[in-house]
Coordinates of C-alpha atoms in Angstrom, one line a residue:
X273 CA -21.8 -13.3 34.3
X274 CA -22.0 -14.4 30.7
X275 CA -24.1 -17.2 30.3
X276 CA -21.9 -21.5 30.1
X277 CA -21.9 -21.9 26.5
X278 CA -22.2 -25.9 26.3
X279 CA -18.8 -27.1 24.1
X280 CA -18.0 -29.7 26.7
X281 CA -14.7 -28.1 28.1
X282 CA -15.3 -28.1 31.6
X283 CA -11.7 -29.6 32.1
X284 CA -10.2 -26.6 30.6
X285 CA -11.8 -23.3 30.6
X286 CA -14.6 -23.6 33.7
X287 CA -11.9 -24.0 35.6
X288 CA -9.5 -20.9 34.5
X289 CA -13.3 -18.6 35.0
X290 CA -14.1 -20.0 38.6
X291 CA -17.4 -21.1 36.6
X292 CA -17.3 -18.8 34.3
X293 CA -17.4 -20.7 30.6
X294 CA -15.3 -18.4 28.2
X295 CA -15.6 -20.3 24.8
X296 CA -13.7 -17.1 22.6
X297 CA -10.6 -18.0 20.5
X298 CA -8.2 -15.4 20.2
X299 CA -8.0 -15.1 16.7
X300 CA -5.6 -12.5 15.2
X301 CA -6.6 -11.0 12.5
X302 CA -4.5 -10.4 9.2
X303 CA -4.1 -7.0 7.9
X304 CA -6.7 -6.5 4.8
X305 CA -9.8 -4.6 4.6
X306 CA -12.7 -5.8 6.7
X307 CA -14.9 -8.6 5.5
X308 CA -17.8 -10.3 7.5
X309 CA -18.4 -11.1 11.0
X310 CA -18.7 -14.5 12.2
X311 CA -19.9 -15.6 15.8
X312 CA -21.8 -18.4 17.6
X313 CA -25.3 -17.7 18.3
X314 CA -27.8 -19.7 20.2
X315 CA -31.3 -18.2 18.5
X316 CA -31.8 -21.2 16.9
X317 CA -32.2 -23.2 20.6
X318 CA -28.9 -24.8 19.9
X319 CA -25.2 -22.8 18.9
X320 CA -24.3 -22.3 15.2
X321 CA -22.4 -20.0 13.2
X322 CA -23.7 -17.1 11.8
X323 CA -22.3 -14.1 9.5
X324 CA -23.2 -11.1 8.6
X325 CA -21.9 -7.4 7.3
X326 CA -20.6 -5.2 10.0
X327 CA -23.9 -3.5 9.3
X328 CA -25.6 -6.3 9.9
X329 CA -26.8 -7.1 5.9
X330 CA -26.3 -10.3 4.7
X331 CA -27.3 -12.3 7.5
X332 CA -26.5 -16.0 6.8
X333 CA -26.3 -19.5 8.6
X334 CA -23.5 -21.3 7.6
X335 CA -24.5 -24.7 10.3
X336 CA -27.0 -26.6 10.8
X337 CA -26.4 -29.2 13.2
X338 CA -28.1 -30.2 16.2
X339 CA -25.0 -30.8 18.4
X340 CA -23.0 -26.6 19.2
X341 CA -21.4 -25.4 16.9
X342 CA -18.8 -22.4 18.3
X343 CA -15.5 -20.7 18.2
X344 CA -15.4 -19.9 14.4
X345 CA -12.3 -18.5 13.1
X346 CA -11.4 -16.8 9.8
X347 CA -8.4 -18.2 7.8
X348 CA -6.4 -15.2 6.7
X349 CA -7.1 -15.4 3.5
X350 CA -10.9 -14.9 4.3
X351 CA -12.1 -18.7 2.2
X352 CA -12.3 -20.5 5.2
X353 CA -13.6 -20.8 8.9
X354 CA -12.1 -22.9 11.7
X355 CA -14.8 -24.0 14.4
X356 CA -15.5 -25.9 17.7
X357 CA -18.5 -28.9 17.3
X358 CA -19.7 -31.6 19.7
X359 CA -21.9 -33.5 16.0
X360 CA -19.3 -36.6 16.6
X361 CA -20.2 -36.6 20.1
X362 CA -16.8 -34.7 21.2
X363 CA -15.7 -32.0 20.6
X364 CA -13.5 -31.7 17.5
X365 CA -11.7 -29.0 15.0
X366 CA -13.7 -28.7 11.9
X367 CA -13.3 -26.5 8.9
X368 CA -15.5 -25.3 6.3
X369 CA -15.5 -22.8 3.1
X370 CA -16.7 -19.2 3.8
X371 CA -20.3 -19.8 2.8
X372 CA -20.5 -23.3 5.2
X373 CA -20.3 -25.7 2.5
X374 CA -17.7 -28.3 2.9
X375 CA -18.1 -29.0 6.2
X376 CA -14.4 -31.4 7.4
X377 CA -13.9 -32.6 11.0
X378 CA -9.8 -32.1 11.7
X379 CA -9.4 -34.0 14.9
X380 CA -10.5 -37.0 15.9
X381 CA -8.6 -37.3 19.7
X382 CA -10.9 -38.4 22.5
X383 CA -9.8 -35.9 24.3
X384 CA -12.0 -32.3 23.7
X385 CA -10.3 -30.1 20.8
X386 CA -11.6 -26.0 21.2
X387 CA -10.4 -23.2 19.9
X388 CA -8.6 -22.9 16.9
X389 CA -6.7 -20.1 15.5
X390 CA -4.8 -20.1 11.9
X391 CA -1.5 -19.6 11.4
X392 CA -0.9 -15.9 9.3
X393 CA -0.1 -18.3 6.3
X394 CA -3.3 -20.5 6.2
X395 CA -1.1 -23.7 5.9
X396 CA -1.6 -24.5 10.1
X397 CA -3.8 -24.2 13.3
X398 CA -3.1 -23.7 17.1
X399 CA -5.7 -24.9 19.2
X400 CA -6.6 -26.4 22.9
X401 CA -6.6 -30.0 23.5
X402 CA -7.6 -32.4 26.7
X403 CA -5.8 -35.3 25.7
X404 CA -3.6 -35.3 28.1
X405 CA -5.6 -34.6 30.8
X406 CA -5.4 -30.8 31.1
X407 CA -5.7 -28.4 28.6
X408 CA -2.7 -27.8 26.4
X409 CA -2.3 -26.0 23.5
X410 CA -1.0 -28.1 20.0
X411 CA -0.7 -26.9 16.7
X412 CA -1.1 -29.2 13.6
X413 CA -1.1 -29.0 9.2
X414 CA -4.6 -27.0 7.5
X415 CA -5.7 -30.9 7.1
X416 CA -5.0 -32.0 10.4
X417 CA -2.3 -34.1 10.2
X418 CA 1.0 -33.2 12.3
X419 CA -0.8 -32.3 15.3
X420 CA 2.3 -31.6 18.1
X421 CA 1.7 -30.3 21.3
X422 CA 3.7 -26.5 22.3
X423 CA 2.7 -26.4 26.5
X424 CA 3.1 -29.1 28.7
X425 CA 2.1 -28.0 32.5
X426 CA -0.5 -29.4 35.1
X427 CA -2.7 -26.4 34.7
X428 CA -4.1 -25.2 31.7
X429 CA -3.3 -23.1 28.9
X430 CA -5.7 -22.2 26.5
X431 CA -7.4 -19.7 23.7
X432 CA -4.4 -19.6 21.6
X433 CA -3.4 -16.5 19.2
X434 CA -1.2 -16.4 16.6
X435 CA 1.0 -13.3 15.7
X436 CA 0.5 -11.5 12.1
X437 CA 3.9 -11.8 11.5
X438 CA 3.8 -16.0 12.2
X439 CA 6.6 -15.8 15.0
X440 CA 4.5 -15.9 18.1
X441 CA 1.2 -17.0 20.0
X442 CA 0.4 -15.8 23.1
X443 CA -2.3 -17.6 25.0
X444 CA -4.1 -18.2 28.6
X445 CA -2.3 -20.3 31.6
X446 CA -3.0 -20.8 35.0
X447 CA 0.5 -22.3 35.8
X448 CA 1.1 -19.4 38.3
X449 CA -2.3 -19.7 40.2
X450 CA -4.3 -17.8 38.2
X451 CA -5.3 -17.1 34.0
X452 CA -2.9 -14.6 33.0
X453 CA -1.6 -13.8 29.5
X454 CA 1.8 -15.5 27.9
X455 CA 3.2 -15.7 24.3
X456 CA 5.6 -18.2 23.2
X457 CA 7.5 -19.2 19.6
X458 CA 5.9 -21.0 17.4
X459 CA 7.8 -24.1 18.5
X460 CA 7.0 -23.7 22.1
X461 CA 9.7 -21.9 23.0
X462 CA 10.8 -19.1 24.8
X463 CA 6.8 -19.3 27.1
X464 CA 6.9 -15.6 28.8
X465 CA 4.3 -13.9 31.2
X466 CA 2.9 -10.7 29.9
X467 CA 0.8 -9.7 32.8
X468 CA 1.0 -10.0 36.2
X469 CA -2.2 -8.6 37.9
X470 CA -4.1 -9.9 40.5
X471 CA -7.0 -10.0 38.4
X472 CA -7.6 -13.0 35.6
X473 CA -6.4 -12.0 32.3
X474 CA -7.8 -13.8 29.5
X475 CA -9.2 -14.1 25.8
X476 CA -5.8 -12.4 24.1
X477 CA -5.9 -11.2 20.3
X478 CA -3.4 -9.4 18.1
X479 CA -3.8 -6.4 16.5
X480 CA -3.2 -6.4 12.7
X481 CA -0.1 -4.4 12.8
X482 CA 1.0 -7.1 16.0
X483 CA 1.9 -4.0 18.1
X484 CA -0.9 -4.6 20.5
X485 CA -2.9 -7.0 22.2
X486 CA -6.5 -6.8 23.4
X487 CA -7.2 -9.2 25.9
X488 CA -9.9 -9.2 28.8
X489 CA -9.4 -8.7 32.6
X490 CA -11.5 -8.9 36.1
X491 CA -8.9 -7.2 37.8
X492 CA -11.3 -4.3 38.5
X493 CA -14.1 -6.7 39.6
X494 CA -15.9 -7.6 36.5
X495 CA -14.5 -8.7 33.1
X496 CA -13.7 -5.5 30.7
X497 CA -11.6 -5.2 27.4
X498 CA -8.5 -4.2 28.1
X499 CA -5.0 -3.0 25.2
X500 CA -1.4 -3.4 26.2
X501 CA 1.6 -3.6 23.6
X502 CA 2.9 -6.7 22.3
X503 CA 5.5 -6.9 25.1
X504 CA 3.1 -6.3 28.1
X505 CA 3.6 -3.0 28.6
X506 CA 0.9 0.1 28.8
X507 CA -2.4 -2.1 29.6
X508 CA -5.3 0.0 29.3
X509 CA -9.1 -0.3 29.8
X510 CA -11.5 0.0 27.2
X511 CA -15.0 -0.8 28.8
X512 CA -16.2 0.3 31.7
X513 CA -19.5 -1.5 32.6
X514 CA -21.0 -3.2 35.7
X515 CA -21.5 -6.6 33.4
X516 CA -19.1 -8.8 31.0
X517 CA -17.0 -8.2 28.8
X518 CA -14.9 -10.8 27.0
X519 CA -13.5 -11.9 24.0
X520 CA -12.1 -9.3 21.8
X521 CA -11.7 -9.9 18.1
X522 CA -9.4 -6.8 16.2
X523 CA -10.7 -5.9 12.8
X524 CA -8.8 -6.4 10.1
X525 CA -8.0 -2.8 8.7
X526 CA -7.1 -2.6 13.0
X527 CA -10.0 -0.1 13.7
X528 CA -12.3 -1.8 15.3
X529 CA -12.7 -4.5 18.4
X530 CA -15.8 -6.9 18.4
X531 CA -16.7 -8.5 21.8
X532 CA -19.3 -10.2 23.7
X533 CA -21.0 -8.2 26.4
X534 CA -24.2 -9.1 28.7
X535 CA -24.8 -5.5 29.3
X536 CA -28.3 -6.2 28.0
X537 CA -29.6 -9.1 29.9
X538 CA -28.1 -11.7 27.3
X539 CA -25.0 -12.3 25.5
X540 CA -24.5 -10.0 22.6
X541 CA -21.7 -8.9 20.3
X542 CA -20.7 -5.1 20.1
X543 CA -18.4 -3.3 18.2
X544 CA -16.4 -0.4 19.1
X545 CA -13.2 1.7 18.0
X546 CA -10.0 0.6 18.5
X547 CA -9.7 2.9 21.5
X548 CA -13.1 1.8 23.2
X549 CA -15.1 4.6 21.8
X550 CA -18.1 4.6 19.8
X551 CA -19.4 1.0 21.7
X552 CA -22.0 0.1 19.4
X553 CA -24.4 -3.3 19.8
X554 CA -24.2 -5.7 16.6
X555 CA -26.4 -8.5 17.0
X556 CA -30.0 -8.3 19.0
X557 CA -31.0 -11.9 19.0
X558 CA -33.1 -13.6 21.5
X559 CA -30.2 -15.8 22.1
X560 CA -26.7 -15.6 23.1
X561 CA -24.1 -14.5 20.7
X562 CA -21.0 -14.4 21.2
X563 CA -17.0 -15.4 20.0
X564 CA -17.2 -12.7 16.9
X565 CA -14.4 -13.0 14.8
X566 CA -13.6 -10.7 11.6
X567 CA -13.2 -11.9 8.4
X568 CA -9.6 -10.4 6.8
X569 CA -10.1 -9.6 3.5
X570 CA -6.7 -9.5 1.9
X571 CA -5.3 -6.0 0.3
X572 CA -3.8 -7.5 -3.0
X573 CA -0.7 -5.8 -4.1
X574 CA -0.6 -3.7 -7.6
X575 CA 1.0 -5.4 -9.9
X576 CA 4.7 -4.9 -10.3
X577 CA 6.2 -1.5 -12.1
X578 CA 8.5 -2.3 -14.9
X579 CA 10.0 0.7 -15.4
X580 CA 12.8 2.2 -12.8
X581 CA 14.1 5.5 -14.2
X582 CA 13.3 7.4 -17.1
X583 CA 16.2 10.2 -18.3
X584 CA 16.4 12.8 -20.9
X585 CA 19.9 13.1 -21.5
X586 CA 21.1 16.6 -21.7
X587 CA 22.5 16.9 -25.2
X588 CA 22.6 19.9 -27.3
X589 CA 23.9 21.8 -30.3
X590 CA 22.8 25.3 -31.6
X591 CA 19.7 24.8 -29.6
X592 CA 18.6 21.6 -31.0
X593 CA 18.3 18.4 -28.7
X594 CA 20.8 15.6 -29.9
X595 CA 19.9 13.8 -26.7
X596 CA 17.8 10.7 -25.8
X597 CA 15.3 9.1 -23.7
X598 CA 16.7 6.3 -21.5
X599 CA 14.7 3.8 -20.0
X600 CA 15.6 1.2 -17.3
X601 CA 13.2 -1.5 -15.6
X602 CA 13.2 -4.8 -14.6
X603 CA 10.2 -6.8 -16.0
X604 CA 8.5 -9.3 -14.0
X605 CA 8.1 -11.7 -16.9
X606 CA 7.8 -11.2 -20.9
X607 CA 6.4 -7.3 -21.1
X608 CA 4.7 -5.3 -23.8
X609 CA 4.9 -1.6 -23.0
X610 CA 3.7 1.4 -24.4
X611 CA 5.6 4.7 -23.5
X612 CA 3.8 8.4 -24.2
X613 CA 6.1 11.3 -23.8
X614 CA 4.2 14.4 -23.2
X615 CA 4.7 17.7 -22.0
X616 CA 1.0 19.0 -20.4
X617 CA -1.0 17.4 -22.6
X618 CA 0.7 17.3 -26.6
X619 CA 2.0 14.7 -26.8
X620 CA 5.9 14.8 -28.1
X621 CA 7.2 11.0 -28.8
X622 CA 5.3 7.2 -28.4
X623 CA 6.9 4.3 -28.4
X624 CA 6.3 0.4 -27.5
X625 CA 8.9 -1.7 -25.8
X626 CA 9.0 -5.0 -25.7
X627 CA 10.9 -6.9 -22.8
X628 CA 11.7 -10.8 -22.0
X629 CA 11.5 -10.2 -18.2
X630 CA 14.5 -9.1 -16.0
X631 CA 16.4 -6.0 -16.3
X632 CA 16.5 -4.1 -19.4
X633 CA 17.3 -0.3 -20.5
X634 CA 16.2 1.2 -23.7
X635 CA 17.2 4.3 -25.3
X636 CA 15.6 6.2 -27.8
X637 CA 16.2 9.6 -30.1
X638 CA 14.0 12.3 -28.9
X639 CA 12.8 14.9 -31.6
X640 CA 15.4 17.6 -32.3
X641 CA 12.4 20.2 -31.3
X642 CA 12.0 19.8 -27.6
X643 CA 12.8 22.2 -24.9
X644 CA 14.2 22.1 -21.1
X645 CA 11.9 21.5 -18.6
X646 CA 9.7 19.0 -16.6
X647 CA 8.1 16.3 -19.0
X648 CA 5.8 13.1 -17.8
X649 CA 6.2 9.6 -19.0
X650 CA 3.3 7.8 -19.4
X651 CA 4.2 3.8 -19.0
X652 CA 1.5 1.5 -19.5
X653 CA 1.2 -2.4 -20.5
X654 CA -0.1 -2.7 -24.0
X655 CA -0.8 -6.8 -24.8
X656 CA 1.2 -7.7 -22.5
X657 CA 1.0 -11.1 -21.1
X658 CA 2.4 -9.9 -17.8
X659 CA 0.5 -8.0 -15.7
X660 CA 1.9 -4.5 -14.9
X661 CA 0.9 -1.3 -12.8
X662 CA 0.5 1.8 -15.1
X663 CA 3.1 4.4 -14.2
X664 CA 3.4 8.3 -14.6
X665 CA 7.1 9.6 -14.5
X666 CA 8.3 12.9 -14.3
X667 CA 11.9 13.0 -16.4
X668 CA 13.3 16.5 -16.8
X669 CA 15.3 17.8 -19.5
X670 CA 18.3 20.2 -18.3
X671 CA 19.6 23.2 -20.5
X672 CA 22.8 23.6 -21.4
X673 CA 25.3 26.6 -20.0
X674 CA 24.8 28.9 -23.3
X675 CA 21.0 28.7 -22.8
X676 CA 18.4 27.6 -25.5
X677 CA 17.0 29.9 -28.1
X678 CA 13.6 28.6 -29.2
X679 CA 13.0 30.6 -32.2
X680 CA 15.2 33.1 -34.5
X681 CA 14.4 35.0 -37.1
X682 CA 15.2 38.0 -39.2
X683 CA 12.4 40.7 -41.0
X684 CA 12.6 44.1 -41.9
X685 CA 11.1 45.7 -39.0
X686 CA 11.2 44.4 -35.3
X687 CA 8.6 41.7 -34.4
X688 CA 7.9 41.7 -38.2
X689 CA 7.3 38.7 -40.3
X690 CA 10.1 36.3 -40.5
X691 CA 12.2 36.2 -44.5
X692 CA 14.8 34.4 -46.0
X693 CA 15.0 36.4 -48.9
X694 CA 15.1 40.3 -48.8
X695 CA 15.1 42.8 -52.0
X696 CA 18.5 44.4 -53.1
X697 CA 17.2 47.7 -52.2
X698 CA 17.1 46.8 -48.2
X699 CA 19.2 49.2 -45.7
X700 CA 18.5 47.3 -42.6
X701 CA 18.1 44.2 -41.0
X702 CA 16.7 42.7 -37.6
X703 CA 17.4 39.8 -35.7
X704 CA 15.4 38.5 -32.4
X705 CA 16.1 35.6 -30.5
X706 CA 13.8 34.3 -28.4
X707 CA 15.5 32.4 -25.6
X708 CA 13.3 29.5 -24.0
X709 CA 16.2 29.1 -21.3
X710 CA 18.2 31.4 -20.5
X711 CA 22.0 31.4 -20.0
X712 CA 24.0 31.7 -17.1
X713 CA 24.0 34.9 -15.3
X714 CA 27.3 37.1 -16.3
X715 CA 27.4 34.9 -19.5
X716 CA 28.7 37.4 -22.8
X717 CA 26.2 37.5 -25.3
X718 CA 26.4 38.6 -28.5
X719 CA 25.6 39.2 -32.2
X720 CA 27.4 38.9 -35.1
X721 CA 27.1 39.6 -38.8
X722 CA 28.2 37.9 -41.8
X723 CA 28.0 38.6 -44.8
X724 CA 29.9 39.8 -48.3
X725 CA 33.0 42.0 -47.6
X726 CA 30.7 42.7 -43.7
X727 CA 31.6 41.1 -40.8
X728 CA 29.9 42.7 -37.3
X729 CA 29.3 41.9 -33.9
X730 CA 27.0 43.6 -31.0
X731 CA 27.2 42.6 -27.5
X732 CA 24.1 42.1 -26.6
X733 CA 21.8 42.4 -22.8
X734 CA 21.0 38.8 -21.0
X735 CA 16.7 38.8 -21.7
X736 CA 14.2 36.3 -22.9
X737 CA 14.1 38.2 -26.5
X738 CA 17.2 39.5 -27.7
X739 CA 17.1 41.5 -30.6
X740 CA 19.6 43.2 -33.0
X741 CA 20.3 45.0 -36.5
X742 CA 22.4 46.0 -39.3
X743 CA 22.1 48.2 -41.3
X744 CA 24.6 50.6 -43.3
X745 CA 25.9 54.2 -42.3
X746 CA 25.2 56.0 -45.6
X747 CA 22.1 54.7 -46.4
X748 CA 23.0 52.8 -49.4
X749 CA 21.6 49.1 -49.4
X750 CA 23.4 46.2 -48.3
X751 CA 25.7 43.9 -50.0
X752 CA 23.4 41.5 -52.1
X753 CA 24.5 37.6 -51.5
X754 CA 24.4 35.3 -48.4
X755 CA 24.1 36.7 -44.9
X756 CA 23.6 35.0 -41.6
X757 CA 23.1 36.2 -37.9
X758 CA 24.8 34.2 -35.4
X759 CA 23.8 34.3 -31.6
X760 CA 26.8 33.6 -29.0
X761 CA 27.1 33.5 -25.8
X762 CA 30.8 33.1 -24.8
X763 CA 32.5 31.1 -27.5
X764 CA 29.4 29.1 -27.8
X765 CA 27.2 29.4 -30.3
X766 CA 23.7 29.1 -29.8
X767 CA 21.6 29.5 -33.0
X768 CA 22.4 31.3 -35.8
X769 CA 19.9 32.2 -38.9
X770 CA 20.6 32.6 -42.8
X771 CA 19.0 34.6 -45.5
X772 CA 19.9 36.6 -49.0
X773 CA 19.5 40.1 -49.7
X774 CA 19.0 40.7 -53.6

């Protein structure tokens, strides 16, 4: 049996054990990333709270008192510890700030107050009282005012813990003969049985996620760690040891259970996954430890993304883009940001927008040189005074039907130099087009040639590089004066290039 822990309770939780002391609130944790560990240890001749790493660094006493100290319990937001202490002579609800300064008692009933557990929200506490002659469990403000009591029975119901979400705490109660596990609303209402085993089910905690509840059972002849969902169903066993096992304590990130466990002659904490592998002993102190509880240390959010869409409008003539970049958001508050275009790594247009906070859209003219395809959008804040999460997004510019040509030219010879001005004596003439998207399939492409007293056209094959000449029959040169080659395809025309000859 784990060894009485002395918090002066024997009104409450002696009874629910048949002798057996259990002292653990049921703390749930919050989802975060895992902090430090805090427990109750008795190496010091009398109970305070320690903490320490998970891998055990950073040891640190946070009491030092010579009444017990016990039952601490992280507040969600990981700044403060709830805790159990007999210094006034009762035992009373204290609080303190994550490194033990600032020590406040909370309760000052005559009546023994164990066991606290914060509310997901940090503003208020559940915990057991023995005002009223049994124990009951009441919940009260951060500062202790407010205190109201949820059960009122003739047996007792105790260790107290609340839901992540803040609807629910399920808790200990003997009102049908023996402890078994309940959870209620947070006004009292709606007090339901989770389990019904002949065993006695105590020490409940939540998982982060609220999904499951660990909780501890003798209802195979010794106290082991047990899991079931949040609505009783699926309980399973985690330990299997000839000694104790009691009060589990989730980690935050929902990986690992802490517990105390006299599998080594005294009371010790272990730690071990969340589906009772990889048991694992924390503390190995002389004296008991025991209560662990896990301190949550909150995942803060990104800041907000100002920017929603991002859209290249698909706008074209001859091949150049007409179009422009459209930009909608909704700014958190009075924004400075800088946009960055790019297409790999060149950069093709940089802006900075300025926004009073609330919706906006913004649209700008894009260079008259771009081409289809994926682009990235680079949106970062840039001096501004609210904060803002840098964002990469991908807006895509679509070709038109007739394709886009990205380069046309005429020279003298194919794949030769590009001219605007040829001598009087030239006989021939070549076009390419170099098409950087290509037109629909079945599309008409062709070629025509203008010029003085000359007008010609070629249909032309559907390729990345279409190219094409004129020349004359007879070999004499061609008519001096202003020409131009004019790419089509259907009625469309797609880019068209001027020169002289003579």
């Amino acid at each position: 049996m784990i060894a009485p822990m002395r918090i002066g309770v024997g009104w409450a939780l002696v009874l629910l054990l048949a002798g057996l002391v259990l002292v653990g609130r049921s703390d749930a944790a919050f989802p975060g990333d895992n902090g430090k560990l805090a427990w109750a240890t008795a190496r010091n001749s009398n109970y305070e709270i320690y903490t320490a790493n998970p891998d055990g660094s950073e040891l640190a006493r946070l009491t030092i008192d010579p009444a017990a100290d016990t039952d601490p319990a992280w507040s969600k937001d990981g700044q403060r510890i709830a805790f159990t202490s007999n210094r006034s002579g009762n035992d009373d609800i204290w609080v303190m700030s994550a490194d033990g300064t600032g020590q406040t008692r909370l309760t000052t009933d005559v009546g023994s107050d164990v066991n606290p557990t914060w509310s997901p929200g940090g503003r208020n506490l559940a915990f057991v009282s023995g005002r009223d002659g049994d124990a009951e469990i009441f919940v009260m403000n951060e500062d202790g005012t407010g205190q109201t009591q949820l059960t009122q029975n003739s047996t007792s119901d105790a260790t107290p813990a609340w839901s992540p979400d803040g609807s629910k705490i399920a808790f200990l109660s003997k009102r049908d003969g023996r402890s078994q596990i309940y959870v209620m609303n947070v006004d009292g209402s709606g007090q339901t049985r989770l389990t019904t085993d002949q065993g006695e089910d105590v020490s409940p905690n939540w998982s982060p996620d609220g999904t499951r509840i660990a909780f501890a059972s003798n209802r195979d002849g010794n106290y082991e760690i047990y899991v079931m969902n949040a609505d009783g169903s699926d309980q399973r066993r985690l330990t299997t040891n000839l000694e104790t096992d009691l009060d589990p304590a989730w980690s935050p990130d929902g990986t690992k259970i802490a517990y105390t466990t006299n599998r080594d002659a005294n009371n010790e904490i272990y730690v071990m996954n969340a589906d009772g592998s990889g048991q694992t002993r924390f503390t190995a102190a002389v004296g008991d430890d025991t209560t662990a509880d896990w301190q949550p240390i909150p995942v803060v959010p990104p800041p907000p993304k100002a920017v929603t869409t991002a859209v290249l409008t698909p706008r074209w003539r001859e091949s150049t883009y007409l179009g422009s970049l459209v930009v909608r958001g909704d700014a958190p508050g009075p924004s400075r940001i800088r946009l960055v275009l790019r297409r790999g790594n060149a950069v093709r247009f940089t802006t900075r927008l300025t926004a009073p906070g609330g919706p906006f859209e913004r649209a700008y003219r894009m260079p008259a040189t771009l081409l289809p395809g994926p682009f990235v959008l680079d949106v970062t804040a840039s001096g501004s005074p609210t904060a803002l999460t840098p964002q990469e997004l991908s807006p895509r510019l679509l070709s038109p039907p007739e394709g886009v040509v990205s380069r046309a030219w005429v020279s003298e010879v194919i794949a030769g130099p590009p001219l605007r001005r040829f001598p009087s004596t030239t006989t021939r003439v070549w076009s390419e087009f170099r098409f950087a998207s290509l037109p629909r399939k079945r599309a008409v492409i062709t070629a025509s040639w203008y010029g003085p007293f000359t007008t010609k056209t070629f249909r032309e094959q559907r390729s990345r590089l279409v190219i094409s000449y004129l020349n004359t029959t007879n070999g004499v040169p061609l008519y001096r004066g202003a020409w131009k080659c004019m790419l089509r395809v259907g009625r469309t025309v797609v880019k068209q290039v001027a020169f002289r000859i003579g």
